[in-house]
Amino acid sequence: MAEDKAETQAFTPGPGYRQFKGRDEFPSNILHGTLACAIWIGSMHFNVSLLLFSFLFLPFSKFLLVVGVLLIFAVLPIDHNSKFGLRLARYICQHMSSYFPATLHVEDINDFHPDRAYVLGYAPHSVLPIGVVTLAERTGFMPLPKLKCLTSSPVFYTPFLRHIWTWLGASPATRKNFCSLLEAGYTCIVVPGGVQETFLMRHDSEVAFLKSRRGFVRIAIEKGCPLVPVFAFGQSHAFKWWKPRSKFLLQLSRAIKFVPMLFWGAFGTPIPYQHPMNVVVGKPIYVKRNPQPTTEEVLEVHGQFVKALQDLFERHKGRVGYADQSLKIL
């Protein structure tokens, strides 16, 4: 556990700097914003609530019917190009961007080219990395026409949720899928800290679990794709949470790919609090393509990425209202 305390000069916007304010780009209201959040985030709770209600208040035969219907939706093929699905995804992205509101800051928009694939390393994970909505293809802020967000595999076996998140641009976070997407020209958003970062998160500071996470760096080198540090300020305030701390819970979290914890938002619901969110995109770290990078190469580029993320945090924390906040890179 360590924290890079090097002094970093505050960011001064240059000619390539761009700022996209969700509330200015997508006029909305509290009703549409709440509905968008409920569809994206509340769909997780819907399955649990439906099962509990059916088990407690319906005859056992009807409960089995509900289970059967959910199992069908867990394997039902997804039409990735569904017009309804893509319209729904655009609705969610635009109204959620306005809801918080969320603002995307890009240090230099000219560093990004639509015909190139990038690996966006996003931190922190928090309870849910909902700030990725500002980067989504359906939101349209980034000048990248092909974007995917790599997500924990259990999502794609969860009824309803798998459809919604697929339409939003989520894709399974497996090595094979990651490589295939980059080869096909897709920019991939990865949250390297994953489940363990959620387990380690704290109330008094931001946490990025990065020091042992090198797989995404290796794949970026193998495919010759630039690495881009991304940090979401304010995301950790979207929910309040409580979780026990134990080695057993960590082992369980790794096994089931999510952290069993209590979290809640507005009025104790799954709807996040309306807390301003600022997502900052740094400058790309260019790498030389090497299908078989050495451990030394991976460590060197990984070190560059960790430093770039720390510097990005320090450069921007004051200008977005978090001057007293610290980032612990573990």
Coordinates of C-alpha atoms in Angstrom, one line a residue, residues 80-277:
H80 CA -27.2 -6.5 -30.9
N81 CA -28.7 -4.3 -33.6
S82 CA -32.2 -4.1 -32.2
K83 CA -33.6 -0.7 -33.0
F84 CA -35.6 -0.7 -29.8
G85 CA -32.5 -1.7 -27.8
L86 CA -30.3 1.0 -29.4
R87 CA -33.0 3.6 -28.8
L88 CA -33.2 2.5 -25.2
A89 CA -29.5 2.7 -24.8
R90 CA -29.3 6.2 -26.2
Y91 CA -32.1 7.2 -23.9
I92 CA -30.3 5.8 -20.8
C93 CA -26.9 7.4 -21.7
Q94 CA -28.2 10.8 -22.5
H95 CA -30.6 11.2 -19.6
M96 CA -28.1 9.7 -17.1
S97 CA -25.5 12.2 -18.3
S98 CA -27.9 15.0 -17.5
Y99 CA -29.1 13.4 -14.2
F100 CA -26.0 13.8 -12.0
P101 CA -25.0 15.9 -14.0
A102 CA -21.9 14.3 -15.5
T103 CA -19.2 16.2 -17.3
L104 CA -16.5 14.7 -19.5
H105 CA -13.1 16.5 -19.7
V106 CA -10.8 15.5 -22.5
E107 CA -7.3 16.9 -22.1
D108 CA -6.6 16.9 -25.9
I109 CA -9.3 15.7 -28.2
N110 CA -6.8 15.8 -31.1
D111 CA -5.0 12.8 -29.6
F112 CA -7.9 10.5 -30.5
H113 CA -8.5 9.3 -34.0
P114 CA -11.7 7.5 -35.1
D115 CA -9.8 4.9 -37.1
R116 CA -7.7 3.7 -34.2
A117 CA -8.4 1.5 -31.2
Y118 CA -7.4 2.6 -27.7
V119 CA -7.5 0.9 -24.2
L120 CA -9.1 3.3 -21.7
G121 CA -8.0 2.4 -18.2
Y122 CA -10.8 3.7 -16.0
A123 CA -10.7 4.3 -12.2
P124 CA -12.1 4.0 -9.7
H125 CA -14.6 1.1 -9.8
S126 CA -16.5 2.4 -6.7
V127 CA -19.8 0.6 -6.0
L128 CA -20.6 0.8 -9.8
P129 CA -18.5 2.5 -12.4
I130 CA -21.4 4.5 -13.7
G131 CA -19.3 7.4 -14.9
V132 CA -18.5 5.3 -18.0
V133 CA -21.8 6.6 -19.3
T134 CA -19.9 9.7 -20.5
L135 CA -17.6 7.6 -22.6
A136 CA -20.3 5.4 -24.1
E137 CA -20.8 5.2 -27.9
R138 CA -24.5 6.1 -27.5
T139 CA -23.6 9.3 -25.6
G140 CA -21.4 10.4 -28.4
F141 CA -18.9 12.7 -26.6
M142 CA -15.7 10.9 -27.6
P143 CA -14.7 11.0 -31.3
L144 CA -14.5 7.2 -31.4
P145 CA -17.2 5.4 -33.4
K146 CA -16.5 1.9 -32.0
L147 CA -16.5 1.6 -28.2
K148 CA -17.0 -1.3 -25.8
C149 CA -16.9 -1.4 -22.0
L150 CA -15.5 -4.7 -20.7
T151 CA -17.8 -6.0 -17.9
S152 CA -17.7 -8.9 -15.4
S153 CA -19.0 -12.1 -17.1
P154 CA -21.9 -12.8 -14.6
V155 CA -23.8 -9.7 -16.0
F156 CA -24.3 -11.7 -19.3
Y157 CA -26.1 -14.5 -17.4
T158 CA -28.5 -12.2 -15.6
P159 CA -32.0 -11.8 -17.0
F160 CA -32.9 -8.4 -18.5
L161 CA -29.6 -6.9 -17.3
R162 CA -27.7 -8.8 -20.0
H163 CA -29.9 -7.3 -22.7
I164 CA -29.8 -3.7 -21.4
W165 CA -26.0 -3.7 -20.8
T166 CA -25.3 -5.3 -24.1
W167 CA -27.2 -2.6 -25.9
L168 CA -25.3 0.0 -23.9
G169 CA -22.1 -1.4 -25.3
A170 CA -20.9 -3.8 -22.6
S171 CA -19.0 -6.9 -23.5
P172 CA -17.6 -9.8 -21.4
A173 CA -14.2 -9.1 -19.8
T174 CA -12.3 -12.1 -21.0
R175 CA -8.9 -12.1 -22.6
K176 CA -10.2 -13.7 -25.8
N177 CA -13.0 -11.1 -26.2
F178 CA -10.7 -8.2 -25.3
C179 CA -8.2 -9.2 -28.0
S180 CA -10.9 -9.8 -30.6
L181 CA -12.4 -6.4 -30.0
L182 CA -9.1 -4.6 -30.3
E183 CA -8.3 -6.5 -33.5
A184 CA -11.7 -5.4 -34.9
G185 CA -10.9 -1.8 -34.2
Y186 CA -13.0 -1.3 -31.0
T187 CA -11.7 1.0 -28.3
C188 CA -12.1 -0.9 -25.0
I189 CA -12.9 0.7 -21.6
V190 CA -11.5 -1.5 -18.9
V191 CA -11.8 -1.1 -15.1
P192 CA -8.5 -2.8 -14.0
G193 CA -9.3 -2.7 -10.3
G194 CA -12.4 -4.8 -10.7
V195 CA -14.0 -6.6 -7.8
Q196 CA -10.9 -6.3 -5.6
E197 CA -11.0 -2.5 -5.9
T198 CA -14.6 -2.5 -4.8
F199 CA -13.6 -4.6 -1.8
L200 CA -10.8 -2.2 -0.9
M201 CA -12.7 1.1 -1.4
R202 CA -12.8 3.5 1.5
H203 CA -15.0 6.4 2.7
D204 CA -12.1 8.8 3.3
S205 CA -10.1 8.5 0.1
E206 CA -10.2 7.2 -3.5
V207 CA -8.6 3.8 -4.1
A208 CA -7.2 2.4 -7.3
F209 CA -6.1 -1.3 -7.2
L210 CA -3.5 -1.3 -10.0
K211 CA -0.1 -2.4 -8.8
S212 CA -0.7 -6.1 -9.6
R213 CA -3.1 -5.6 -12.5
R214 CA -0.9 -5.9 -15.6
G215 CA -3.0 -8.0 -17.9
F216 CA -4.7 -5.1 -19.7
V217 CA -1.2 -3.5 -20.3
R218 CA 0.1 -6.7 -21.8
I219 CA -2.8 -7.0 -24.2
A220 CA -2.4 -3.3 -25.2
I221 CA 1.2 -4.0 -26.1
E222 CA 0.4 -7.2 -27.9
K223 CA -2.1 -5.3 -30.1
G224 CA -0.2 -2.0 -30.3
C225 CA -3.0 0.0 -28.8
P226 CA -2.4 3.2 -26.8
L227 CA -3.3 3.2 -23.1
V228 CA -5.3 6.1 -21.8
P229 CA -5.8 6.9 -18.1
V230 CA -9.3 7.9 -17.1
F231 CA -10.4 9.1 -13.7
A232 CA -14.0 9.7 -12.5
F233 CA -14.3 12.4 -9.7
G234 CA -17.5 12.3 -7.7
Q235 CA -18.5 8.8 -8.8
S236 CA -17.8 7.5 -5.3
H237 CA -20.6 9.8 -3.9
A238 CA -23.3 8.3 -6.1
F239 CA -24.1 5.7 -3.5
K240 CA -23.7 5.1 0.2
W241 CA -22.5 1.7 1.1
W242 CA -21.6 -0.8 3.8
K243 CA -19.6 -4.0 3.5
P244 CA -17.9 -6.3 6.0
R245 CA -14.1 -6.7 5.7
S246 CA -12.8 -10.3 5.8
K247 CA -10.6 -12.6 3.8
F248 CA -13.6 -14.9 3.3
L249 CA -15.6 -12.1 1.7
L250 CA -12.7 -11.3 -0.7
Q251 CA -12.4 -14.9 -1.7
L252 CA -16.1 -15.1 -2.2
S253 CA -16.1 -11.9 -4.3
R254 CA -13.4 -13.2 -6.5
A255 CA -15.3 -16.5 -7.1
I256 CA -18.7 -14.9 -7.9
K257 CA -17.2 -11.8 -9.7
F258 CA -18.9 -9.2 -7.5
V259 CA -18.8 -8.0 -3.9
P260 CA -21.8 -8.9 -1.7
M261 CA -22.5 -5.6 0.0
L262 CA -25.3 -3.2 0.9
F263 CA -25.5 0.0 -1.1
W264 CA -28.3 2.5 -1.6
G265 CA -29.0 5.8 -3.2
A266 CA -31.8 8.4 -3.1
F267 CA -34.5 7.5 -0.5
G268 CA -32.8 4.1 0.2
T269 CA -33.4 3.0 -3.4
P270 CA -31.0 1.8 -6.1
I271 CA -31.3 5.2 -7.8
P272 CA -28.0 7.0 -7.3
Y273 CA -27.8 10.4 -5.6
Q274 CA -27.6 13.4 -7.9
H275 CA -24.0 14.3 -7.2
P276 CA -22.0 16.1 -9.9
M277 CA -19.5 13.8 -11.6

